[in-house]
């Protein structure tokens, strides 16, 4: 038996070679938020063309992954699917797919295509993890995500500001999407810096993405990231006190520079006189009340996948069309009823329990920070199809945590390889 096929790195902190396909997929995961904007503003095509291009690239990448990973592999899909939390991932994928049968979506073919895109994301990640070095695949995927988010941030700065001076496009890309893309990618940069100890532009990327997140004025995402940052600084003992002081002082300076914008927008957000605006606090309350009223009509299995867009009528004088419920728990209840609530609790509860079992380490601190970020962000925003913490990301981090649990001493600084016979991911594929 080939020894290299029966070992993988546990907690390796040496620089990992960047694999092209995982990095490309990671870049796509981040940058696709701009697909419609670029198609309309640059190519002068309809928005539907941008959506079709994004889905087409998604399925093309899946085909490339299937082609590359076909054949013998260091581990089987069955061994990966036995990882903690993967039951809930599969349950969510299966139930959301079945909900297309009773979905009230404006276009069932479009809903099926979007579900296929979500499933494709997950399939690409798990196939890559099955066939390659977990350290190399995960690091390459994360690097692609960070690079993609930096490109998102760069384009966001180049685009003309919206009428309210926030980043984004008035018609096709809100500042919340930009803020989330930047905020989410920052956790992958943190992983590369704190856990893998990789050298490269990751610290610069972290600063650039952080400033862009603040400039986006995506209020919930900013608050969520601040809370996650506090969690990380409190839990990660590997960060020196001097570094923590520098980080805090730098944040204070940046907030002072943006203080006038922040005060203005938070004032508008809480102003009851702006209740006809979807971005105000009272405006969000109106959206939540309406969708909750609709959700209780189908309390058991909900309205199905992709059942908000062009189904829920426009809100307020601005004719704001919601793509989702702007609250993760409410979104799952509306789409999948009580089953959706159970799935959400199962997914995040399983993820929390897996983090809690980790020994004290930068990985544990970073993942606790990520969970705090996701939960707070979910109070006032969510995703139209996937969860705020995507299914592919849950699978990726579950794999990394299972790897880390095998050798807790390797989480901080050293390299090691472990025999496959000791691993839950050990079985060689017979085909």
CSV table of C-alpha atoms in Angstrom, one decimal:
chain,number,residue,atom,x,y,z
A,1,UNK,CA,0.0,0.0,0.0
A,2,UNK,CA,1.3,3.5,-0.9
A,3,UNK,CA,2.2,5.2,2.4
A,4,UNK,CA,1.5,8.6,1.0
A,5,UNK,CA,-2.1,7.5,0.4
A,6,UNK,CA,-2.6,6.5,4.0
A,7,UNK,CA,-1.4,9.6,5.8
A,8,UNK,CA,-2.4,13.2,6.0
A,9,UNK,CA,-1.2,16.2,7.9
A,10,UNK,CA,-2.7,16.9,11.4
A,11,UNK,CA,-2.5,20.5,12.3
A,12,UNK,CA,0.4,21.2,9.9
A,13,UNK,CA,1.6,24.8,10.2
A,14,UNK,CA,4.1,24.8,7.3
A,15,UNK,CA,3.2,26.7,4.2
A,16,UNK,CA,1.0,24.5,2.0
A,17,UNK,CA,1.3,24.5,-1.8
A,18,UNK,CA,-1.6,26.2,-3.4
A,19,UNK,CA,-3.7,23.8,-5.5
A,20,UNK,CA,-5.2,25.5,-8.5
A,21,UNK,CA,-8.7,23.9,-8.7
A,22,UNK,CA,-9.6,24.4,-4.9
A,23,UNK,CA,-8.2,27.9,-5.1
A,24,UNK,CA,-10.3,28.6,-8.2
A,25,UNK,CA,-13.4,27.3,-6.5
A,26,UNK,CA,-12.7,29.4,-3.4
A,27,UNK,CA,-12.3,32.5,-5.6
A,28,UNK,CA,-15.6,31.7,-7.3
A,29,UNK,CA,-17.4,31.3,-4.0
A,30,UNK,CA,-16.4,34.8,-3.0
A,31,UNK,CA,-16.5,36.7,-6.3
A,32,UNK,CA,-19.8,35.4,-7.7
A,33,UNK,CA,-21.8,38.1,-5.8
A,34,UNK,CA,-20.6,40.4,-8.6
A,35,UNK,CA,-21.8,38.2,-11.4
A,36,UNK,CA,-25.0,40.1,-12.1
A,37,UNK,CA,-23.5,43.6,-11.6
A,38,UNK,CA,-20.7,42.9,-14.1
A,39,UNK,CA,-23.0,41.3,-16.6
A,40,UNK,CA,-25.4,44.2,-16.6
A,41,UNK,CA,-23.0,47.1,-16.1
A,42,UNK,CA,-20.1,45.8,-18.2
A,43,UNK,CA,-21.6,43.4,-20.7
A,44,UNK,CA,-24.8,45.3,-21.0
A,45,UNK,CA,-26.9,42.1,-20.7
A,46,UNK,CA,-30.0,41.3,-18.7
A,47,UNK,CA,-29.7,40.3,-15.1
A,48,UNK,CA,-30.9,36.8,-15.9
A,49,UNK,CA,-27.8,36.3,-18.1
A,50,UNK,CA,-25.6,37.1,-15.1
A,51,UNK,CA,-27.5,34.5,-13.0
A,52,UNK,CA,-27.2,31.9,-15.8
A,53,UNK,CA,-23.5,32.6,-16.1
A,54,UNK,CA,-22.9,32.2,-12.4
A,55,UNK,CA,-24.8,28.9,-12.3
A,56,UNK,CA,-23.1,27.7,-15.5
A,57,UNK,CA,-19.7,28.3,-14.0
A,58,UNK,CA,-20.8,26.6,-10.8
A,59,UNK,CA,-21.8,23.4,-12.7
A,60,UNK,CA,-18.7,23.5,-14.9
A,61,UNK,CA,-16.5,23.6,-11.8
A,62,UNK,CA,-18.4,20.6,-10.4
A,63,UNK,CA,-17.7,18.7,-13.6
A,64,UNK,CA,-14.0,19.6,-13.4
A,65,UNK,CA,-13.9,18.4,-9.8
A,66,UNK,CA,-15.6,15.1,-10.6
A,67,UNK,CA,-13.2,14.5,-13.5
A,68,UNK,CA,-10.1,15.3,-11.4
A,69,UNK,CA,-11.2,13.3,-8.3
A,70,UNK,CA,-12.5,10.2,-10.1
A,71,UNK,CA,-10.8,7.0,-9.1
A,72,UNK,CA,-8.9,5.7,-6.0
A,73,UNK,CA,-8.7,8.2,-3.1
A,74,UNK,CA,-7.2,8.3,0.4
A,75,UNK,CA,-10.7,8.2,1.9
A,76,UNK,CA,-14.2,7.2,1.0
A,77,UNK,CA,-17.3,9.4,0.9
A,78,UNK,CA,-18.8,7.2,3.5
A,79,UNK,CA,-16.1,7.9,6.0
A,80,UNK,CA,-16.5,11.7,5.4
A,81,UNK,CA,-20.3,11.5,5.7
A,82,UNK,CA,-19.9,9.9,9.1
A,83,UNK,CA,-18.2,13.1,10.4
A,84,UNK,CA,-20.1,15.0,13.2
A,85,UNK,CA,-22.7,17.4,11.7
A,86,UNK,CA,-22.8,15.8,8.3
A,87,UNK,CA,-26.1,14.1,9.1
A,88,UNK,CA,-27.7,17.5,9.4
A,89,UNK,CA,-26.0,18.8,6.3
A,90,UNK,CA,-27.4,15.9,4.3
A,91,UNK,CA,-30.8,16.2,5.9
A,92,UNK,CA,-30.9,19.9,5.0
A,93,UNK,CA,-29.9,19.2,1.4
A,94,UNK,CA,-32.4,16.4,1.1
A,95,UNK,CA,-35.3,18.2,2.7
A,96,UNK,CA,-34.8,21.5,0.8
A,97,UNK,CA,-34.6,19.5,-2.4
A,98,UNK,CA,-37.8,17.6,-1.6
A,99,UNK,CA,-39.5,21.0,-0.8
A,100,UNK,CA,-39.4,21.8,-4.5
A,101,UNK,CA,-42.4,19.5,-4.7
A,102,UNK,CA,-44.6,21.9,-2.7
A,103,UNK,CA,-42.6,25.1,-3.2
A,104,UNK,CA,-44.6,28.3,-4.1
A,105,UNK,CA,-41.6,29.7,-6.0
A,106,UNK,CA,-42.4,32.1,-8.8
A,107,UNK,CA,-40.4,29.8,-11.1
A,108,UNK,CA,-39.9,26.1,-10.2
A,109,UNK,CA,-37.2,25.6,-12.9
A,110,UNK,CA,-35.2,28.5,-11.5
A,111,UNK,CA,-35.7,27.2,-8.0
A,112,UNK,CA,-34.4,23.8,-9.0
A,113,UNK,CA,-31.4,25.4,-10.7
A,114,UNK,CA,-30.6,27.4,-7.5
A,115,UNK,CA,-30.9,24.3,-5.4
A,116,UNK,CA,-28.6,22.5,-7.8
A,117,UNK,CA,-26.1,25.4,-7.3
A,118,UNK,CA,-26.2,25.0,-3.5
A,119,UNK,CA,-25.8,21.2,-3.7
A,120,UNK,CA,-23.0,21.7,-6.3
A,121,UNK,CA,-21.0,23.9,-3.8
A,122,UNK,CA,-21.2,21.2,-1.2
A,123,UNK,CA,-20.4,18.4,-3.6
A,124,UNK,CA,-17.3,20.1,-4.9
A,125,UNK,CA,-15.9,20.6,-1.4
A,126,UNK,CA,-16.5,17.1,-0.2
A,127,UNK,CA,-15.1,15.5,-3.3
A,128,UNK,CA,-11.9,17.6,-3.0
A,129,UNK,CA,-11.6,16.6,0.7
A,130,UNK,CA,-12.1,12.9,-0.3
A,131,UNK,CA,-9.4,12.9,-2.9
A,132,UNK,CA,-6.6,15.1,-1.7
A,133,UNK,CA,-4.5,16.2,1.3
A,134,UNK,CA,-6.9,17.9,3.7
A,135,UNK,CA,-4.3,20.4,4.7
A,136,UNK,CA,-3.5,21.4,1.0
A,137,UNK,CA,-7.1,21.3,-0.1
A,138,UNK,CA,-8.4,23.4,2.8
A,139,UNK,CA,-5.6,25.9,2.6
A,140,UNK,CA,-5.9,26.4,-1.1
A,141,UNK,CA,-9.7,26.8,-0.9
A,142,UNK,CA,-9.3,29.4,1.8
A,143,UNK,CA,-6.7,31.3,-0.1
A,144,UNK,CA,-9.0,31.4,-3.1
A,145,UNK,CA,-11.8,32.7,-0.9
A,146,UNK,CA,-9.6,35.5,0.5
A,147,UNK,CA,-8.4,36.5,-2.9
A,148,UNK,CA,-11.9,36.5,-4.3
A,149,UNK,CA,-13.2,38.6,-1.4
A,150,UNK,CA,-10.3,41.1,-1.9
A,151,UNK,CA,-11.3,41.4,-5.6
A,152,UNK,CA,-14.9,42.0,-4.4
A,153,UNK,CA,-13.7,44.7,-2.1
A,154,UNK,CA,-11.5,46.3,-4.8
A,155,UNK,CA,-14.4,46.4,-7.3
A,156,UNK,CA,-16.7,47.8,-4.6
A,157,UNK,CA,-14.4,50.7,-4.0
A,158,UNK,CA,-14.2,51.4,-7.8
A,159,UNK,CA,-17.9,51.3,-8.4
A,160,UNK,CA,-19.8,54.6,-8.0
A,161,UNK,CA,-21.2,55.0,-4.5
A,162,UNK,CA,-24.9,54.5,-4.0
A,163,UNK,CA,-27.2,57.5,-3.4
A,164,UNK,CA,-26.8,56.9,0.4
A,165,UNK,CA,-22.9,56.9,-0.1
A,166,UNK,CA,-22.7,53.2,0.8
A,167,UNK,CA,-20.8,50.7,-1.3
A,168,UNK,CA,-22.6,48.6,-3.9
A,169,UNK,CA,-25.0,48.9,-6.8
A,170,UNK,CA,-28.4,50.5,-6.4
A,171,UNK,CA,-30.2,47.8,-8.4
A,172,UNK,CA,-28.2,44.6,-8.3
A,173,UNK,CA,-25.9,44.5,-5.3
A,174,UNK,CA,-26.5,45.8,-1.8
A,175,UNK,CA,-23.9,46.7,0.7
A,176,UNK,CA,-24.9,43.9,3.0
A,177,UNK,CA,-23.8,41.3,0.4
A,178,UNK,CA,-20.4,43.1,0.1
A,179,UNK,CA,-20.0,43.4,3.8
A,180,UNK,CA,-20.8,39.7,4.3
A,181,UNK,CA,-18.4,38.6,1.6
A,182,UNK,CA,-15.6,40.6,3.3
A,183,UNK,CA,-16.5,39.6,6.8
A,184,UNK,CA,-16.8,35.9,6.1
A,185,UNK,CA,-13.5,35.8,4.1
A,186,UNK,CA,-11.7,37.4,7.1
A,187,UNK,CA,-12.2,34.2,9.1
A,188,UNK,CA,-10.4,32.2,6.4
A,189,UNK,CA,-7.5,34.8,6.5
A,190,UNK,CA,-7.5,34.4,10.3
A,191,UNK,CA,-7.2,30.6,9.9
A,192,UNK,CA,-4.2,31.0,7.5
A,193,UNK,CA,-2.5,33.4,9.9
A,194,UNK,CA,-3.3,31.9,13.4
A,195,UNK,CA,-3.7,28.2,12.7
A,196,UNK,CA,-1.6,27.5,9.6
A,197,UNK,CA,1.0,30.2,10.4
A,198,UNK,CA,1.3,30.8,6.7
A,199,UNK,CA,3.3,33.7,5.4
A,200,UNK,CA,1.9,35.8,2.6
A,201,UNK,CA,-0.4,38.7,2.1
A,202,UNK,CA,-3.0,37.5,4.6
A,203,UNK,CA,-2.5,40.2,7.2
A,204,UNK,CA,-2.8,42.9,4.6
A,205,UNK,CA,-5.9,41.1,3.2
A,206,UNK,CA,-7.4,41.1,6.7
A,207,UNK,CA,-6.9,44.8,7.1
A,208,UNK,CA,-8.2,45.6,3.6
A,209,UNK,CA,-11.3,43.4,4.0
A,210,UNK,CA,-11.9,44.9,7.5
A,211,UNK,CA,-11.8,48.5,6.2
A,212,UNK,CA,-14.1,47.5,3.3
A,213,UNK,CA,-16.5,45.9,5.7
A,214,UNK,CA,-16.7,49.0,7.8
A,215,UNK,CA,-17.0,51.2,4.7
A,216,UNK,CA,-19.9,49.1,3.4
A,217,UNK,CA,-21.8,50.3,6.5
A,218,UNK,CA,-23.5,46.9,6.7
A,219,UNK,CA,-24.6,47.4,10.2
A,220,UNK,CA,-25.5,43.9,11.4
A,221,UNK,CA,-22.4,42.4,9.8
A,222,UNK,CA,-20.1,45.1,11.4
A,223,UNK,CA,-21.6,44.4,14.8
A,224,UNK,CA,-21.4,40.7,14.3
A,225,UNK,CA,-17.7,40.9,13.3
A,226,UNK,CA,-16.8,43.2,16.3
A,227,UNK,CA,-18.4,40.6,18.6
A,228,UNK,CA,-16.5,37.8,17.0
A,229,UNK,CA,-13.3,39.7,17.2
A,230,UNK,CA,-13.8,40.2,20.9
A,231,UNK,CA,-14.4,36.5,21.3
A,232,UNK,CA,-11.2,35.7,19.4
A,233,UNK,CA,-9.1,38.1,21.4
A,234,UNK,CA,-10.4,36.7,24.7
A,235,UNK,CA,-10.1,33.0,23.8
A,236,UNK,CA,-6.9,32.9,21.8
A,237,UNK,CA,-4.0,32.8,24.2
A,238,UNK,CA,-1.5,32.5,21.4
A,239,UNK,CA,-2.0,36.2,20.5
A,240,UNK,CA,0.4,38.3,22.6
A,241,UNK,CA,-1.0,41.1,24.8
A,242,UNK,CA,1.0,43.6,22.7
A,243,UNK,CA,-0.6,42.4,19.5
A,244,UNK,CA,-4.1,42.6,21.1
A,245,UNK,CA,-3.4,46.2,22.3
A,246,UNK,CA,-2.3,47.1,18.7
A,247,UNK,CA,-5.4,45.6,17.2
A,248,UNK,CA,-7.7,47.4,19.6
A,249,UNK,CA,-6.0,50.7,19.1
A,250,UNK,CA,-6.0,50.3,15.4
A,251,UNK,CA,-9.8,49.6,15.4
A,252,UNK,CA,-10.4,52.7,17.6
A,253,UNK,CA,-8.5,54.9,15.1
A,254,UNK,CA,-10.4,53.4,12.1
A,255,UNK,CA,-13.7,53.9,13.8
A,256,UNK,CA,-12.9,57.5,14.6
A,257,UNK,CA,-12.1,58.1,10.9
A,258,UNK,CA,-15.5,56.6,9.9
A,259,UNK,CA,-17.4,58.0,12.9
A,260,UNK,CA,-19.4,60.6,11.1
A,261,UNK,CA,-20.7,58.0,8.6
A,262,UNK,CA,-21.4,55.5,11.3
A,263,UNK,CA,-23.3,57.9,13.5
A,264,UNK,CA,-25.4,59.1,10.6
A,265,UNK,CA,-26.4,55.6,9.4
A,266,UNK,CA,-27.1,54.2,12.8
A,267,UNK,CA,-29.3,57.2,13.5
A,268,UNK,CA,-31.3,56.6,10.3
A,269,UNK,CA,-31.5,52.9,11.1
A,270,UNK,CA,-33.2,53.5,14.5
A,271,UNK,CA,-35.3,56.5,13.4
A,272,UNK,CA,-39.0,55.7,13.5
A,273,UNK,CA,-39.7,58.4,11.0
A,274,UNK,CA,-38.0,56.3,8.3
A,275,UNK,CA,-40.3,53.3,8.8
A,276,UNK,CA,-41.1,53.1,5.1
A,277,UNK,CA,-37.5,52.2,4.3
A,278,UNK,CA,-36.5,48.5,4.3
A,279,UNK,CA,-33.1,49.3,5.8
A,280,UNK,CA,-34.4,51.0,8.9
A,281,UNK,CA,-35.1,49.1,12.1
A,282,UNK,CA,-38.8,49.7,11.9
A,283,UNK,CA,-38.8,48.8,8.3
A,284,UNK,CA,-37.2,45.4,9.2
A,285,UNK,CA,-39.8,44.9,11.8
A,286,UNK,CA,-42.5,45.3,9.2
A,287,UNK,CA,-40.8,42.7,6.9
A,288,UNK,CA,-40.5,40.2,9.8
A,289,UNK,CA,-44.1,40.7,10.9
A,290,UNK,CA,-45.4,40.1,7.3
A,291,UNK,CA,-43.3,37.0,6.7
A,292,UNK,CA,-44.1,35.5,10.1
A,293,UNK,CA,-47.8,36.0,9.4
A,294,UNK,CA,-47.3,34.1,6.1
A,295,UNK,CA,-45.2,31.4,7.8
A,296,UNK,CA,-47.8,30.4,10.3
A,297,UNK,CA,-50.1,29.4,7.5
A,298,UNK,CA,-47.8,26.4,6.7
A,299,UNK,CA,-46.2,25.7,10.1
A,300,UNK,CA,-45.0,22.2,9.6
A,301,UNK,CA,-43.1,22.0,6.2
A,302,UNK,CA,-43.3,25.6,5.1
A,303,UNK,CA,-43.6,27.2,1.7
A,304,UNK,CA,-40.6,25.4,0.1
A,305,UNK,CA,-37.3,26.4,-1.4
A,306,UNK,CA,-36.9,29.8,-3.0
A,307,UNK,CA,-40.4,30.9,-1.9
A,308,UNK,CA,-39.8,34.6,-1.1
A,309,UNK,CA,-38.5,36.3,-4.3
A,310,UNK,CA,-41.5,37.6,-6.4
A,311,UNK,CA,-43.9,35.8,-4.1
A,312,UNK,CA,-43.9,38.1,-1.1
A,313,UNK,CA,-45.2,41.5,-2.4
A,314,UNK,CA,-42.9,44.6,-2.4
A,315,UNK,CA,-42.6,46.6,0.8
A,316,UNK,CA,-43.1,50.3,1.5
A,317,UNK,CA,-43.1,53.3,-0.8
A,318,UNK,CA,-39.7,52.2,-2.2
A,319,UNK,CA,-41.2,48.9,-3.4
A,320,UNK,CA,-38.5,47.0,-1.8
A,321,UNK,CA,-38.5,43.3,-2.9
A,322,UNK,CA,-37.2,40.9,-0.3
A,323,UNK,CA,-35.2,37.9,-1.4
A,324,UNK,CA,-35.4,36.4,2.1
A,325,UNK,CA,-36.8,37.1,5.5
A,326,UNK,CA,-33.8,39.1,6.8
A,327,UNK,CA,-33.7,36.8,9.8
A,328,UNK,CA,-32.2,33.3,9.6
A,329,UNK,CA,-34.6,31.6,12.0
A,330,UNK,CA,-37.6,33.2,10.4
A,331,UNK,CA,-36.3,32.4,6.9
A,332,UNK,CA,-36.0,28.7,7.8
A,333,UNK,CA,-39.5,28.7,9.5
A,334,UNK,CA,-41.1,30.3,6.4
A,335,UNK,CA,-39.3,28.1,3.9
A,336,UNK,CA,-39.4,24.7,5.8
A,337,UNK,CA,-41.8,25.2,8.8
A,338,UNK,CA,-41.0,23.6,12.1
A,339,UNK,CA,-38.7,21.1,10.3
A,340,UNK,CA,-36.6,24.1,9.2
A,341,UNK,CA,-36.3,25.3,12.8
A,342,UNK,CA,-35.2,21.8,13.9
A,343,UNK,CA,-32.7,21.6,11.0
A,344,UNK,CA,-31.2,25.0,11.9
A,345,UNK,CA,-30.8,24.1,15.5
A,346,UNK,CA,-29.4,20.7,14.6
A,347,UNK,CA,-26.8,22.2,12.2
A,348,UNK,CA,-25.5,25.0,14.4
A,349,UNK,CA,-25.9,22.9,17.6
A,350,UNK,CA,-23.8,20.1,16.2
A,351,UNK,CA,-21.2,22.7,15.0
A,352,UNK,CA,-21.1,24.2,18.5
A,353,UNK,CA,-20.6,20.9,20.2
A,354,UNK,CA,-17.8,19.9,17.8
A,355,UNK,CA,-16.0,23.2,18.6
A,356,UNK,CA,-16.5,22.8,22.3
A,357,UNK,CA,-14.7,19.4,22.2
A,358,UNK,CA,-11.6,21.0,20.8
A,359,UNK,CA,-8.7,21.7,23.2
A,360,UNK,CA,-7.8,25.3,23.8
A,361,UNK,CA,-6.1,26.5,20.6
A,362,UNK,CA,-6.2,29.2,17.9
A,363,UNK,CA,-8.6,27.0,15.9
A,364,UNK,CA,-11.1,26.7,18.7
A,365,UNK,CA,-11.0,30.5,19.3
A,366,UNK,CA,-11.4,31.3,15.6
A,367,UNK,CA,-14.3,28.9,15.2
A,368,UNK,CA,-16.1,30.2,18.3
A,369,UNK,CA,-15.6,33.7,16.8
A,370,UNK,CA,-17.1,32.5,13.5
A,371,UNK,CA,-20.1,31.0,15.2
A,372,UNK,CA,-20.7,34.2,17.1
A,373,UNK,CA,-20.5,36.2,13.8
A,374,UNK,CA,-23.0,33.9,12.1
A,375,UNK,CA,-25.5,33.9,14.9
A,376,UNK,CA,-25.5,37.7,15.4
A,377,UNK,CA,-25.6,38.3,11.7
A,378,UNK,CA,-28.5,35.9,11.4
A,379,UNK,CA,-30.6,38.2,13.7
A,380,UNK,CA,-31.1,40.7,10.9
A,381,UNK,CA,-29.9,39.1,7.7
A,382,UNK,CA,-29.5,35.7,6.0
A,383,UNK,CA,-29.0,34.1,2.7
A,384,UNK,CA,-31.7,33.4,0.1
A,385,UNK,CA,-30.8,29.7,-0.4
A,386,UNK,CA,-28.0,28.4,1.8
A,387,UNK,CA,-27.4,29.2,5.5
A,388,UNK,CA,-25.3,32.1,6.7
A,389,UNK,CA,-22.7,29.4,7.4
A,390,UNK,CA,-22.9,27.5,4.1
A,391,UNK,CA,-23.2,23.8,4.1
A,392,UNK,CA,-19.9,23.5,2.3
A,393,UNK,CA,-18.2,25.5,5.1
A,394,UNK,CA,-19.7,23.4,7.8
A,395,UNK,CA,-18.4,20.3,6.0
A,396,UNK,CA,-14.9,21.9,5.6
A,397,UNK,CA,-14.6,22.9,9.2
A,398,UNK,CA,-16.0,19.7,10.5
A,399,UNK,CA,-13.3,17.8,8.6
A,400,UNK,CA,-10.6,20.1,10.0
A,401,UNK,CA,-11.9,19.7,13.5
A,402,UNK,CA,-12.0,16.0,13.3
A,403,UNK,CA,-8.5,16.1,12.0
A,404,UNK,CA,-7.4,18.3,14.8
A,405,UNK,CA,-9.0,16.1,17.5
A,406,UNK,CA,-6.7,13.3,16.5
A,407,UNK,CA,-3.6,15.2,17.6
A,408,UNK,CA,-4.4,18.2,19.9
A,409,UNK,CA,-0.7,18.9,20.4
A,410,UNK,CA,-0.4,19.7,16.8
A,411,UNK,CA,-2.8,22.6,16.8
A,412,UNK,CA,-0.3,25.3,17.6
A,413,UNK,CA,3.0,24.9,15.9
A,414,UNK,CA,4.3,21.5,14.8
A,415,UNK,CA,3.8,19.1,11.8
A,416,UNK,CA,2.8,15.5,12.0
A,417,UNK,CA,1.4,12.7,10.0
A,418,UNK,CA,-0.8,10.0,11.4
A,419,UNK,CA,-1.5,6.5,10.0
A,420,UNK,CA,-4.8,6.0,8.4
A,421,UNK,CA,-5.7,3.3,10.7
A,422,UNK,CA,-6.2,5.9,13.5
A,423,UNK,CA,-8.5,8.2,11.5
A,424,UNK,CA,-12.2,8.4,10.9
A,425,UNK,CA,-11.3,9.3,7.3
A,426,UNK,CA,-9.2,6.3,6.7
A,427,UNK,CA,-10.8,3.9,4.3
A,428,UNK,CA,-9.3,3.6,0.9
A,429,UNK,CA,-11.8,3.9,-1.9
A,430,UNK,CA,-12.1,0.6,-3.8
A,431,UNK,CA,-12.8,2.5,-7.1
